[in-house]
CSV table of C-alpha atoms and ligand atoms in Angstrom, one decimal:
chain,number,residue,atom,x,y,z
O,190,MET,CA,0.0,0.0,0.0
O,191,LYS,CA,1.2,3.5,-0.8
O,192,VAL,CA,0.3,7.0,0.4
O,193,PHE,CA,0.3,10.0,-1.9
O,194,LYS,CA,0.0,13.6,-0.9
O,195,PHE,CA,-1.1,16.4,-3.2
O,196,GLY,CA,-0.8,20.0,-2.0
O,197,GLY,CA,-2.9,23.0,-2.9
O,198,ALA,CA,-0.8,24.0,-5.9
O,199,SER,CA,-1.2,20.5,-7.5
O,200,VAL,CA,-5.0,20.8,-7.5
O,201,ASN,CA,-5.5,24.5,-8.0
O,202,SER,CA,-7.1,24.4,-11.5
O,203,VAL,CA,-9.0,22.2,-14.0
O,204,GLU,CA,-5.6,21.3,-15.7
O,205,ALA,CA,-3.9,20.6,-12.4
O,206,ILE,CA,-6.7,18.2,-11.3
O,207,LYS,CA,-6.6,16.4,-14.6
O,208,ASN,CA,-2.9,16.0,-14.3
O,209,MET,CA,-3.3,14.6,-10.8
O,210,ALA,CA,-5.9,12.1,-12.1
O,211,HIS,CA,-3.3,10.9,-14.6
O,212,ILE,CA,-0.7,10.4,-11.9
O,213,VAL,CA,-3.1,8.5,-9.7
O,214,ALA,CA,-4.3,6.4,-12.6
O,215,ASP,CA,-0.7,5.4,-13.3
O,216,HIS,CA,-0.3,4.0,-9.8
O,217,LEU,CA,-3.2,1.8,-9.2
O,218,ASP,CA,-1.3,-1.4,-9.4
O,219,GLU,CA,-1.5,-1.6,-5.5
O,220,PRO,CA,-3.9,0.0,-2.9
O,221,LEU,CA,-3.4,3.8,-2.7
O,222,VAL,CA,-4.4,6.3,-0.1
O,223,VAL,CA,-4.4,9.9,-1.6
O,224,VAL,CA,-4.3,12.8,0.9
O,225,VAL,CA,-5.3,16.1,-0.6
O,226,SER,CA,-5.0,19.7,0.6
O,227,ALA,CA,-7.4,22.6,0.0
O,228,MET,CA,-7.3,23.9,-3.5
O,229,GLY,CA,-4.9,26.7,-4.3
O,230,LYS,CA,-5.0,29.4,-1.7
O,231,THR,CA,-8.3,28.4,-0.2
O,232,THR,CA,-7.1,28.1,3.4
O,233,ASN,CA,-5.8,31.7,3.3
O,234,LEU,CA,-9.3,32.8,2.1
O,235,LEU,CA,-11.1,30.8,4.7
O,236,GLU,CA,-8.9,32.3,7.5
O,237,ARG,CA,-10.6,35.6,6.6
O,238,ILE,CA,-14.2,34.4,7.2
O,239,ILE,CA,-13.7,32.8,10.7
O,240,PRO,CA,-16.5,34.2,13.0
O,241,GLY,CA,-15.5,37.6,14.3
O,242,ILE,CA,-12.8,38.2,11.7
O,243,PRO,CA,-14.6,39.8,8.7
O,244,LYS,CA,-15.1,43.5,9.2
O,245,SER,CA,-18.7,43.3,7.9
O,246,ASP,CA,-21.2,40.7,6.8
O,247,GLU,CA,-20.8,42.1,3.3
O,248,GLU,CA,-17.1,41.3,3.3
O,249,ARG,CA,-17.8,37.8,4.6
O,250,ARG,CA,-20.4,37.1,1.9
O,251,ALA,CA,-18.1,38.4,-0.8
O,252,LEU,CA,-15.3,36.1,0.3
O,253,LEU,CA,-17.6,33.1,0.5
O,254,LYS,CA,-18.9,33.9,-2.9
O,255,GLN,CA,-15.4,34.2,-4.3
O,256,SER,CA,-14.6,30.7,-3.0
O,257,GLU,CA,-17.9,29.2,-4.3
O,258,ASP,CA,-17.3,30.7,-7.7
O,259,TYR,CA,-13.7,29.3,-7.8
O,260,HIS,CA,-14.8,25.8,-6.8
O,261,PHE,CA,-17.9,25.6,-8.9
O,262,GLY,CA,-16.0,27.1,-11.8
O,263,ILE,CA,-13.7,24.1,-11.7
O,264,ALA,CA,-16.5,21.6,-10.9
O,265,ASN,CA,-18.5,22.8,-13.9
O,266,GLU,CA,-15.6,22.1,-16.2
O,267,LEU,CA,-14.9,18.7,-14.7
O,268,LEU,CA,-18.4,17.2,-14.0
O,269,ASP,CA,-21.6,16.6,-16.0
O,270,ASP,CA,-24.5,18.8,-15.0
O,271,GLY,CA,-26.5,16.2,-13.1
O,272,ASP,CA,-23.5,14.8,-11.2
O,273,GLU,CA,-24.4,14.1,-7.5
O,274,THR,CA,-21.1,15.8,-6.5
O,275,PHE,CA,-22.8,19.2,-7.1
O,276,THR,CA,-25.4,18.4,-4.4
O,277,LYS,CA,-22.6,17.4,-2.0
O,278,LEU,CA,-20.6,20.6,-2.7
O,279,ARG,CA,-23.7,22.8,-2.2
O,280,GLY,CA,-24.3,21.0,1.1
O,281,LEU,CA,-20.7,21.8,2.2
O,282,PHE,CA,-20.9,25.4,1.2
O,283,ALA,CA,-24.2,25.7,3.2
O,284,GLU,CA,-22.5,24.3,6.2
O,285,LEU,CA,-19.6,26.7,5.8
O,286,GLU,CA,-22.0,29.6,5.6
O,287,ARG,CA,-23.6,28.4,8.8
O,288,VAL,CA,-20.3,27.9,10.6
O,289,SER,CA,-18.9,31.3,9.4
O,290,THR,CA,-22.0,33.2,10.7
O,291,SER,CA,-22.0,31.5,14.1
O,292,ASN,CA,-21.3,33.7,17.2
O,293,PRO,CA,-17.5,34.1,17.7
O,294,GLY,CA,-16.2,32.0,20.6
O,295,ASN,CA,-12.8,30.6,21.2
O,296,TYR,CA,-10.7,31.8,18.1
O,297,ASN,CA,-8.7,28.5,17.7
O,298,PHE,CA,-11.9,26.4,17.9
O,299,ASP,CA,-13.7,28.6,15.4
O,300,TYR,CA,-10.6,28.6,13.2
O,301,ASP,CA,-10.6,24.8,12.8
O,302,GLN,CA,-14.4,24.5,12.4
O,303,THR,CA,-14.2,27.0,9.5
O,304,VAL,CA,-10.9,26.4,7.6
O,305,SER,CA,-11.4,22.6,7.6
O,306,TYR,CA,-14.0,23.1,4.8
O,307,GLY,CA,-11.2,23.8,2.3
O,308,GLU,CA,-10.1,20.1,2.5
O,309,LEU,CA,-13.7,18.7,2.7
O,310,ILE,CA,-14.6,20.6,-0.5
O,311,SER,CA,-11.5,19.8,-2.5
O,312,THR,CA,-11.6,16.1,-1.7
O,313,THR,CA,-15.4,15.9,-2.5
O,314,LEU,CA,-14.8,17.6,-5.8
O,315,ILE,CA,-11.8,15.4,-6.7
O,316,SER,CA,-13.3,12.2,-5.6
O,317,GLY,CA,-16.5,12.9,-7.6
O,318,TYR,CA,-14.4,13.8,-10.7
O,319,LEU,CA,-12.3,10.6,-10.5
O,320,ASN,CA,-15.4,8.5,-10.1
O,321,SER,CA,-16.9,10.2,-13.1
O,322,ILE,CA,-14.0,9.3,-15.4
O,323,GLY,CA,-13.9,5.7,-14.2
O,324,ILE,CA,-11.2,6.0,-11.5
O,325,SER,CA,-13.4,4.5,-8.8
O,326,ASN,CA,-12.5,5.5,-5.3
O,327,GLU,CA,-13.9,5.8,-1.8
O,328,TRP,CA,-14.0,9.2,-0.1
O,329,VAL,CA,-13.0,8.9,3.6
O,330,ASP,CA,-13.7,11.6,6.2
O,331,VAL,CA,-10.2,11.7,7.9
O,332,ARG,CA,-11.8,13.3,11.0
O,333,GLN,CA,-13.1,9.7,11.7
O,334,VAL,CA,-9.6,8.4,11.4
O,335,ILE,CA,-6.9,10.8,12.7
O,336,ARG,CA,-7.7,11.5,16.4
O,337,THR,CA,-6.2,14.5,18.2
O,338,ASP,CA,-6.7,16.2,21.6
O,339,GLU,CA,-8.6,19.5,21.8
O,340,ASN,CA,-5.5,21.6,21.1
O,341,TYR,CA,-7.3,23.5,18.3
O,342,ARG,CA,-5.1,24.7,15.4
O,343,GLU,CA,-2.2,22.4,16.4
O,344,GLY,CA,-3.9,19.1,17.4
O,345,ASN,CA,-1.7,16.5,19.2
O,346,VAL,CA,-2.2,13.1,17.5
O,347,ASP,CA,-3.3,10.1,19.6
O,348,PHE,CA,-1.4,7.5,17.5
O,349,GLU,CA,-3.0,4.5,19.2
O,350,THR,CA,-6.6,5.5,18.5
O,351,THR,CA,-5.6,6.7,15.0
O,352,ARG,CA,-3.9,3.4,14.2
O,353,ARG,CA,-7.0,1.5,15.3
O,354,GLN,CA,-9.4,3.8,13.4
O,355,ALA,CA,-7.1,3.7,10.3
O,356,GLN,CA,-7.1,-0.1,10.3
O,357,GLU,CA,-10.9,-0.2,10.7
O,358,THR,CA,-11.8,2.6,8.3
O,359,ILE,CA,-9.2,2.5,5.6
O,360,ASN,CA,-7.7,-1.0,5.6
O,361,SER,CA,-11.2,-2.5,5.6
O,362,GLN,CA,-12.0,-0.6,2.4
O,363,PHE,CA,-9.0,-2.3,0.8
O,364,THR,CA,-9.6,-5.7,2.2
O,365,ILE,CA,-13.3,-6.1,2.7
O,366,HIS,CA,-14.7,-3.8,0.0
O,367,ASN,CA,-11.9,-4.5,-2.4
O,368,SER,CA,-11.3,-0.8,-3.2
O,369,GLN,CA,-8.0,0.2,-4.7
O,370,LEU,CA,-8.1,3.9,-4.1
O,371,ILE,CA,-9.0,6.1,-1.1
O,372,ILE,CA,-9.3,9.9,-1.3
O,373,THR,CA,-9.1,11.7,2.0
O,374,GLN,CA,-8.2,15.1,3.5
O,375,GLY,CA,-4.9,16.4,4.7
O,376,PHE,CA,-4.5,19.0,7.5
O,377,ILE,CA,-7.7,18.1,9.4
O,378,ALA,CA,-8.5,15.6,12.2
O,379,GLY,CA,-11.2,15.0,14.8
O,380,THR,CA,-11.5,14.8,18.6
O,381,ASP,CA,-13.3,12.2,20.6
O,382,LYS,CA,-16.1,14.8,21.1
O,383,GLY,CA,-16.6,14.8,17.3
O,384,THR,CA,-15.3,18.3,16.8
O,385,THR,CA,-12.8,19.2,14.1
O,386,THR,CA,-9.2,20.1,14.7
O,387,THR,CA,-6.3,21.0,12.4
O,388,LEU,CA,-2.6,20.0,12.5
O,389,GLY,CA,-1.1,23.4,11.9
O,390,ARG,CA,-0.6,25.3,8.6
O,391,GLU,CA,0.9,23.2,5.8
O,392,GLY,CA,-0.1,20.2,7.9
O,393,SER,CA,-1.1,17.9,5.0
O,394,ASP,CA,2.4,16.4,4.7
O,395,TYR,CA,2.1,15.4,8.3
O,396,SER,CA,-1.4,13.9,7.7
O,397,ALA,CA,0.1,11.7,5.0
O,398,SER,CA,2.9,10.7,7.3
O,399,ILE,CA,0.5,9.8,10.2
O,400,LEU,CA,-1.5,7.6,7.8
O,401,SER,CA,1.6,6.0,6.4
O,402,TYR,CA,2.7,5.1,9.9
O,403,CYS,CA,-0.7,3.8,11.0
O,404,LEU,CA,-1.3,1.7,7.9
O,405,ASP,CA,2.3,0.4,7.6
O,406,ALA,CA,2.6,1.9,4.1
O,407,ASP,CA,5.3,0.6,1.8
O,408,SER,CA,6.2,4.2,0.8
O,409,MET,CA,4.9,7.8,0.9
O,410,THR,CA,5.1,10.3,-1.9
O,411,ILE,CA,4.7,14.1,-1.8
O,412,TRP,CA,3.9,15.5,-5.2
O,413,LYS,CA,5.3,19.1,-5.6
O,414,ASP,CA,5.9,21.9,-8.1
O,415,VAL,CA,9.7,21.4,-7.7
O,416,PRO,CA,11.8,18.5,-9.1
O,417,GLY,CA,12.6,17.2,-5.6
O,418,PHE,CA,14.4,18.2,-2.5
O,419,LEU,CA,16.5,21.2,-3.6
O,420,ASN,CA,19.6,22.5,-1.7
O,421,ALA,CA,17.9,25.9,-1.4
O,422,ASP,CA,14.5,27.5,-2.0
O,423,PRO,CA,14.6,28.5,-5.7
O,424,LYS,CA,12.8,31.8,-4.7
O,425,PHE,CA,16.1,32.9,-3.0
O,426,PHE,CA,18.7,31.0,-5.0
O,427,ALA,CA,19.4,30.8,-8.7
O,428,ASN,CA,21.5,27.7,-9.1
O,429,THR,CA,19.8,25.0,-7.0
O,430,VAL,CA,21.0,21.4,-6.9
O,431,LYS,CA,18.6,18.5,-6.4
O,432,ILE,CA,19.5,16.2,-3.5
O,433,ASN,CA,18.7,12.7,-4.6
O,434,LYS,CA,19.1,10.9,-1.2
O,435,ILE,CA,18.5,12.5,2.2
O,436,PRO,CA,18.9,10.6,5.5
O,437,PHE,CA,15.9,10.8,7.8
O,438,ASN,CA,17.9,12.7,10.5
O,439,GLU,CA,19.1,15.2,7.9
O,440,ALA,CA,15.5,15.9,6.8
O,441,ILE,CA,14.5,16.4,10.4
O,442,GLU,CA,17.4,18.9,11.0
O,443,LEU,CA,16.5,20.8,7.8
O,444,ALA,CA,12.8,21.0,8.6
O,445,TYR,CA,13.8,22.2,12.1
O,446,TYR,CA,15.9,25.0,10.6
O,447,GLY,CA,12.9,26.0,8.5
O,448,ALA,CA,13.3,24.2,5.1
O,449,SER,CA,9.9,24.8,3.5
O,450,VAL,CA,9.9,21.6,1.4
O,451,ILE,CA,8.3,19.5,4.2
O,452,HIS,CA,6.4,20.2,7.3
O,453,PRO,CA,8.6,19.7,10.4
O,454,LYS,CA,6.6,17.0,12.0
O,455,THR,CA,6.4,14.8,8.9
O,456,VAL,CA,9.6,12.8,9.1
O,457,LYS,CA,9.4,11.3,12.6
O,458,PRO,CA,6.5,8.9,12.1
O,459,ILE,CA,7.9,7.5,8.8
O,460,GLN,CA,11.4,7.3,10.3
O,461,ASN,CA,10.1,5.2,13.2
O,462,LYS,CA,8.8,2.7,10.7
O,463,GLY,CA,11.6,3.0,8.1
O,464,ILE,CA,9.1,4.1,5.4
O,465,CYS,CA,10.8,6.0,2.6
O,466,LEU,CA,9.4,9.4,1.6
O,467,ASN,CA,9.6,10.3,-2.1
O,468,ILE,CA,9.4,13.9,-3.2
O,469,LYS,CA,8.4,14.1,-6.8
O,470,SER,CA,7.4,16.7,-9.4
O,471,PHE,CA,3.7,16.7,-10.5
O,472,ILE,CA,4.9,18.6,-13.5
O,473,ASP,CA,7.3,15.9,-14.6
O,474,PRO,CA,5.9,12.8,-12.8
O,475,SER,CA,8.3,10.3,-14.5
O,476,ALA,CA,11.4,12.1,-13.4
O,477,GLU,CA,13.3,10.6,-10.4
O,478,GLY,CA,12.8,13.1,-7.6
O,479,SER,CA,14.3,12.8,-4.2
O,480,ILE,CA,14.1,10.1,-1.5
O,481,ILE,CA,14.2,10.6,2.3
O,482,GLY,CA,15.2,7.3,3.7
O,483,PRO,CA,17.7,5.3,5.8
O,484,TYR,CA,20.9,6.7,4.2
O,485,SER,CA,24.1,7.7,6.0
O,486,SER,CA,24.7,11.0,4.2
O,487,ILE,CA,23.1,13.3,1.6
O,488,GLU,CA,23.8,12.5,-2.0
O,489,PRO,CA,25.3,14.5,-3.7
O,490,LEU,CA,27.1,16.1,-0.8
O,491,THR,CA,26.6,19.8,-1.4
O,492,PRO,CA,26.0,22.9,0.8
O,493,LEU,CA,22.3,23.3,1.9
O,494,TYR,CA,20.8,26.7,2.4
O,495,ILE,CA,17.8,27.9,4.4
O,496,PHE,CA,16.7,31.5,4.3
O,497,THR,CA,14.2,32.8,6.8
O,498,ASN,CA,13.0,36.3,6.4
O,499,ASN,CA,11.3,38.8,8.8
O,500,GLN,CA,13.4,38.0,11.8
O,501,LEU,CA,13.6,39.9,15.1
O,502,LEU,CA,16.7,40.1,17.2
O,503,ILE,CA,16.2,41.0,20.9
O,504,SER,CA,19.1,41.7,23.2
O,505,ILE,CA,18.2,41.5,26.9
O,506,GLN,CA,20.4,43.1,29.5
O,507,PRO,CA,19.9,43.0,33.3
O,508,LYS,CA,19.4,46.6,34.5
O,509,ASP,CA,21.5,45.9,37.7
O,510,PHE,CA,24.5,44.8,35.5
O,511,SER,CA,24.4,41.3,37.0
O,512,PHE,CA,25.8,38.6,34.9
O,513,ILE,CA,23.6,36.6,32.6
O,514,ALA,CA,23.5,33.4,34.6
O,515,GLU,CA,21.1,30.8,35.6
O,516,ASP,CA,18.7,33.0,37.6
O,517,ASN,CA,18.3,35.6,34.8
O,518,LEU,CA,18.1,32.9,32.2
O,519,GLN,CA,15.4,31.2,34.2
O,520,THR,CA,13.3,34.4,34.2
O,521,ILE,CA,13.7,35.0,30.5
O,522,PHE,CA,13.0,31.4,29.5
O,523,ALA,CA,9.9,31.3,31.7
O,524,VAL,CA,8.5,34.2,29.7
O,525,LEU,CA,9.4,32.5,26.4
O,526,ALA,CA,7.7,29.3,27.5
O,527,GLU,CA,4.6,31.1,28.7
O,528,LEU,CA,4.3,32.9,25.4
O,529,ASN,CA,5.0,29.7,23.4
O,530,ILE,CA,7.9,31.4,21.5
O,531,ARG,CA,10.0,29.4,19.2
O,532,VAL,CA,13.6,30.8,19.4
O,533,ASN,CA,15.5,30.4,16.1
O,534,LEU,CA,18.9,31.3,17.5
O,535,MET,CA,20.3,32.4,20.8
O,536,GLN,CA,23.6,33.5,22.3
O,537,ASN,CA,24.8,35.1,25.6
O,538,SER,CA,27.7,37.2,26.8
O,539,ALA,CA,28.4,38.3,30.3
O,540,LEU,CA,25.9,41.1,30.4
O,541,SER,CA,23.5,40.3,27.5
O,542,PHE,CA,21.3,37.5,26.2
O,543,SER,CA,20.3,37.7,22.6
O,544,LEU,CA,17.6,35.8,20.8
O,545,CYS,CA,16.2,35.7,17.3
O,546,MET,CA,12.6,34.8,16.5
O,547,ASN,CA,10.0,35.3,13.8
O,548,TYR,CA,8.8,38.9,14.0
O,549,ASN,CA,5.5,39.3,15.7
O,550,GLU,CA,4.5,42.6,17.1
O,551,ILE,CA,2.0,41.3,19.7
O,552,LEU,CA,4.6,38.9,21.1
O,553,LEU,CA,7.3,41.5,21.1
O,554,ASN,CA,5.1,43.8,23.2
O,555,LYS,CA,4.2,41.0,25.6
O,556,ILE,CA,7.9,40.2,26.0
O,557,ARG,CA,8.6,43.8,26.8
O,558,GLU,CA,5.7,44.1,29.2
O,559,ARG,CA,7.0,41.1,31.2
O,560,LEU,CA,10.7,41.8,31.2
O,561,GLU,CA,11.1,45.6,31.1
O,562,SER,CA,11.0,46.1,34.9
O,563,GLN,CA,14.2,43.9,35.3
O,564,PHE,CA,15.9,44.2,32.0
O,565,ARG,CA,16.8,46.7,29.3
O,566,LEU,CA,15.6,45.5,25.9
O,567,VAL,CA,17.1,46.5,22.5
O,568,TYR,CA,15.9,45.0,19.3
O,569,ASN,CA,16.3,45.0,15.5
O,570,THR,CA,13.7,44.0,13.0
O,571,GLY,CA,13.6,43.1,9.3
O,572,LEU,CA,16.5,40.7,9.5
O,573,GLN,CA,17.3,37.5,7.6
O,574,LEU,CA,18.4,34.3,9.2
O,575,ILE,CA,20.7,32.2,6.9
O,576,THR,CA,21.4,28.6,7.8
O,577,ILE,CA,24.1,26.8,5.8
O,578,ARG,CA,24.8,23.1,6.3
O,579,TYR,CA,28.2,21.8,5.0
O,580,TYR,CA,29.5,25.3,4.7
O,581,ASN,CA,33.0,26.7,4.0
O,582,GLN,CA,34.3,30.3,4.4
O,583,GLN,CA,34.1,31.1,0.7
O,584,ILE,CA,30.4,30.2,0.7
O,585,ILE,CA,29.7,32.3,3.7
O,586,ASP,CA,31.5,35.3,2.2
O,587,GLU,CA,29.5,34.9,-1.1
O,588,ILE,CA,26.2,34.7,0.6
O,589,VAL,CA,26.7,37.5,3.1
O,590,GLY,CA,28.3,39.9,0.7
O,591,ASP,CA,28.4,43.4,2.2
O,592,ARG,CA,25.6,42.8,4.7
O,593,THR,CA,26.2,43.2,8.4
O,594,VAL,CA,26.2,40.0,10.4
O,595,LEU,CA,24.5,40.7,13.8
O,596,LEU,CA,24.9,37.2,15.2
O,597,GLN,CA,26.7,34.1,14.0
O,598,GLN,CA,27.0,30.5,15.3
O,599,ARG,CA,28.9,27.6,13.9
O,600,SER,CA,29.0,23.9,14.7
O,601,ARG,CA,31.0,21.4,12.7
O,602,THR,CA,28.3,21.0,10.0
O,603,THR,CA,26.1,24.0,10.4
O,604,THR,CA,26.5,27.8,10.5
O,605,GLN,CA,23.7,30.3,11.2
O,606,LEU,CA,24.1,34.0,10.4
O,607,LEU,CA,21.6,36.7,11.2
O,608,VAL,CA,22.1,39.5,8.7
O,609,ASP,CA,20.4,42.8,7.9
O,610,SER,CA,18.4,42.4,4.6
O,611,LYS,CA,19.9,45.0,2.3
U,735,LIG,N1,-4.5,23.6,3.4
U,735,LIG,C1,-3.6,23.7,4.5
U,735,LIG,C2,-2.8,25.0,4.4
U,735,LIG,O1,-2.8,25.7,3.4
U,735,LIG,C3,-2.8,22.5,4.7
U,735,LIG,C4,-1.8,22.2,3.6
U,735,LIG,O2,-2.0,22.6,2.5
U,735,LIG,O3,-0.9,21.4,3.9
U,735,LIG,O4,-2.0,25.2,5.3
């Protein structure tokens, strides 16, 4: 059994969905679970109609209409007039209308109840289309399969229940009902109370990995608009090199440092079971792509670059000129933990502790509120964090150019440089 994941860009138009159908049809020699994201930028749009977010009812209705027009525009091209999928889609949009007009309550809860419709709609449309062209498939509601706690917007997966439910719901489709193809949603999950949760933005890779783990898949494949795992994001770098083989640990490190090619939580479940993860191009599906697997080093061995923009550097200095030691650090870290802040880089000297994080004005103000009685805070914004694995001095000099380095750290394999973004 194999698991495929198609992201928003691979199903964002009539042509893209037809292309996806070709890829799926070419791989039906064994049972296949296909995990699909919301189409195009739908999640971004749905984030704007969460109860309490639109400025007016007019704005909410206009956005909803925009999404309806987009999906029905594609459905009209792909499906015959009388297809039952239209009734299902109309039902989903009616539910979305109801959810988005409910009274605002807990934001995270409302978020998940609303944005989850992106995946419900995309999979309903795609499943209906595939059936209509003879690629018969079962649509599975993944909220009945992936179980999380009630940590809305970042549900924590209960792997034991998920494994049992995956065996009951998905495996039984393959074994008892003799289906060869399952279409299901990425990103969303369900609680034991029957409410909907999500796994964090870009979480569909993680969904595919959870299902691969729970169903003991032979392999997992993420279909992307790039030829594979590149040594840098082509948006920032002209001459990228495709990495053919990536060890599991290396992929975890890269995702941790912010490589956008896979969601950070994706690798662990498949690593635990030794399931290889293929990254392939949906534009050129027969090309080789990259494989994350049980290798000892990357191949070819080449420097890897990760660029993270919009960084904030805060330097924290005790007002009484005491050394930065355990007691001061404890106070600072308690605040960071309380505010759930992910530190991207940190360093301390005798009298100052510096940390780099993604810029967020609200969090910056909260840090100031909590620390300013005891510490003096200085900060810089608009910085870029560059992470280079397998670096050498020449590479560093080329990348940094004439920019100012505000903070730098080096280990044997990795260097991180925080620079101003000229
Ligand atoms: N649709 C979700 C998002 O845009 C999940 C995903 O695409 O992976 O974040």
